């Protein structure tokens, strides 16, 4: 009985987080009472002894605890903590922690999520999205761009410059638009639904590059000179980071700058001789100012005693002798300007260092902080745009396309493919807006940016692949009519650039997040790294026991919430989704426990355990996207017609979390811990299921049937209904099909009931002579005369939707002539 009393006392105190002196005194008293009542039996001594030891660690005098417990513990912890390179240490110091920190805490504050300001467009931003952005989209013919011009049309380039598309985020005082991150994201997303090539052209100058770096770190003179020129398109920027031998490992760049004296504008000045060889650099072929990440060396010690000064960001004018650019890469048949750039011993003065002389060696920190901003916007917006375009067109096409006298959208197999198209698009958009809202609040979300880039580009692949399955032969024939080809071809680009998804998942998200977002690990690492041993022990003593209490509390929470399926957790009542909140709270605790156990048992070996790290990254992804779906529904005012989308997103996320967490435990490197972890996280088993077929059908049909759910999913897509436009053709037919549905239903019913003797003739009319078919229906009194012309127009449009492009020999020769001679291989010798 005393053992039970001791355990209950301990568990209650731990679960409710009653810490410090009060908890310790209660536990000591419980242990003593338990021993006395139980006659000092062995089992009671063991349990009580453990509680007593833990409690004494809190109530011992500070000096005694530090010397007897904290000092030896610090030595042990030093051997377990991951060894961080200088680059990794800088990565941990950069950026901010926001909702990701709540998820790592094990006890997320849901009200904080709901109350956080959401990104909204101002009237000026909305006018720009509905005005210049639409005008730009209208002048873009993607087939011509990618198969004839191999470039944006000249009028589009001029319009982009004139309307300030290169200065979206540059402050108004420097001639830019000064738009929010949310507006930046909306603009890139809408353009991407028309042309990936144009979207990338616009997004790069507003993302990582000279402009953003200058805004945050530039000198006054640099800002005043360059920012107005960049905002108006007088200067076209690029930023070159990737080297052939240093792709994802940007810290290993071989490109260098040597401090020396040289001639600049007829005077001898102190500067750098820069040598570089970069590739995959967007806008490099047309850039007038090239941003470079290089390592700076001072062998003659002209700036001080140090010779290796570190990674530095500089600007090199394209017009300088020895600068090579202009050759092009062609990324998967998209034709945004991308190519190599190189130079050898090109001299630039120190004033071309971004931020001036004092920022030499600070380049890596600069890049990390700015990358978290750009990576939160550009590619996630492009991925969401692809999802919205697929939802708009595939949903319409499935509604229009008929087989066996029925719309293919009624086939369960097609619905099964449409379900993730709609559901994942909603999730991508919700996560995009949640993260853009963070940026607008001044957060620099280093971990969420990696989560968003990885997941949105991966879901883009899922959505486009499912859409291609639905559209089938209509999607695989390339030509001016194809509305999915460019998005399909562009999928690998987003997955590869700005940090390849494999490494983003297996190294960055959890590898950095486990430390960066943990409430105690960073403080412990800093304590372990202190040179003053006494100061290190003091710092460690102040945080380590709180960390142990945090881990113990989350372990208990995970077990109790697992047993109760989260029912002991107080959660918001808004929206009637309490059961999902409770499961998310339960899984957040489990995620926190697995994070601590992994760090404690694997320590510095975590970087090599990339399957574990990748699965834990996926767990965080599912928690984050479920949170985003909740936040978006809250922002939209909990419209009931969107409930299927939200519940699908939550059930999908929870089910996927469960499976990834189970895989983590089943393959945990320390085998003896597998069954205790399984008991702790899944005490009643893995009972969650994916969204059922009934819910899946509702989600699938949300992008087929006109109404608020479809409008919400495709919100932000550029659209028209011109019958000669690849997207407009589908939407034109979709509108006419909906308007004539009663008449078409009567027509199909009449065909099914037709006399067998004339059925063959009617079927021939259906296939080839739609006007004659309608006239037959008028004769049969199935269609009214006043319905005839509209129905003929609808049937013609519906047939036109399924037509594909075909090229005769002369057309193929013409296409070949368009490309012949335009492209040649140019590489650095």
Coordinates of N, CA, C and O in Angstrom, one line a residue, residues 8 116 134 154 172 216 277 329 371 411 420 445 463 492 507 518 571 601 606 631 651 665 685 698 745 772 821:
X8 N 1.8 7.3 -6.4 CA 0.7 8.2 -6.7 C 1.1 9.7 -6.4 O 0.9 10.6 -7.1
X116 N -2.3 34.1 -32.2 CA -1.2 34.8 -33.0 C -1.8 35.5 -34.1 O -2.6 35.0 -34.9
X134 N -2.1 40.2 -62.1 CA -3.0 39.6 -63.1 C -2.6 40.0 -64.5 O -2.7 39.2 -65.4
X154 N 9.9 39.8 -74.0 CA 10.5 41.0 -73.6 C 9.5 41.9 -72.9 O 9.9 42.6 -72.0
X172 N 9.8 51.2 -48.9 CA 9.3 52.3 -49.8 C 10.3 53.4 -49.8 O 10.5 54.1 -50.8
X216 N 19.2 44.1 -44.4 CA 19.5 43.7 -43.0 C 20.9 44.1 -42.5 O 21.1 44.4 -41.4
X277 N 33.8 29.6 -58.5 CA 33.3 28.8 -59.5 C 32.0 28.3 -59.0 O 31.9 27.4 -58.1
X329 N 21.9 27.0 -67.6 CA 21.3 25.7 -67.4 C 19.8 25.7 -67.8 O 19.2 26.8 -67.8
X371 N 18.2 33.1 -45.2 CA 17.7 31.9 -45.8 C 16.4 31.4 -45.2 O 15.5 31.0 -45.8
X411 N -16.6 8.2 -60.1 CA -16.0 6.9 -59.9 C -15.2 7.0 -58.6 O -14.4 7.9 -58.4
X420 N -6.4 13.3 -52.0 CA -5.2 14.0 -51.6 C -4.9 15.3 -52.3 O -4.2 16.1 -51.8
X445 N 11.9 32.2 -38.7 CA 11.6 30.8 -38.3 C 12.6 29.8 -39.0 O 12.3 29.2 -40.0
X463 N 0.6 15.8 -55.1 CA -0.6 16.3 -55.7 C -0.5 16.3 -57.2 O -1.5 15.8 -57.9
X492 N 10.9 18.2 -59.5 CA 12.2 18.0 -58.9 C 13.0 19.2 -58.6 O 13.9 19.2 -57.8
X507 N 18.8 15.7 -41.8 CA 19.8 16.4 -41.0 C 19.3 17.7 -40.3 O 19.6 17.9 -39.2
X518 N 14.6 23.1 -28.1 CA 14.4 22.5 -26.8 C 14.6 23.6 -25.7 O 15.4 24.5 -25.8
X571 N -8.4 21.4 -23.5 CA -8.1 21.9 -24.8 C -9.2 22.9 -25.2 O -10.3 22.9 -24.6
X601 N 20.6 9.1 -25.1 CA 21.3 7.8 -25.3 C 22.2 7.8 -26.6 O 23.1 7.1 -26.6
X606 N 23.8 11.2 -33.1 CA 22.5 11.5 -33.7 C 22.6 11.8 -35.2 O 21.8 11.5 -36.0
X631 N -5.3 26.4 -37.2 CA -5.2 27.8 -37.2 C -5.9 28.5 -38.4 O -6.5 29.5 -38.2
X651 N -6.9 14.2 -39.4 CA -6.8 12.7 -39.3 C -5.7 12.2 -40.1 O -5.0 11.2 -39.7
X665 N 10.3 4.0 -32.8 CA 10.4 3.1 -31.7 C 10.8 1.7 -32.1 O 11.7 1.1 -31.5
X685 N -1.9 0.6 -27.7 CA -1.7 0.2 -29.1 C -1.8 1.4 -30.1 O -2.1 2.5 -29.7
X698 N -16.1 13.3 -49.6 CA -16.5 14.7 -49.4 C -15.3 15.6 -49.8 O -15.5 16.7 -50.4
X745 N -28.4 15.8 -68.4 CA -29.0 14.6 -67.7 C -30.1 14.0 -68.5 O -30.3 12.8 -68.6
X772 N -25.9 17.4 -84.4 CA -27.0 16.5 -84.8 C -27.6 15.8 -83.7 O -28.8 15.5 -83.7
X821 N 20.7 26.0 -82.2 CA 21.6 27.2 -82.2 C 21.4 28.1 -81.0 O 22.3 28.9 -80.7

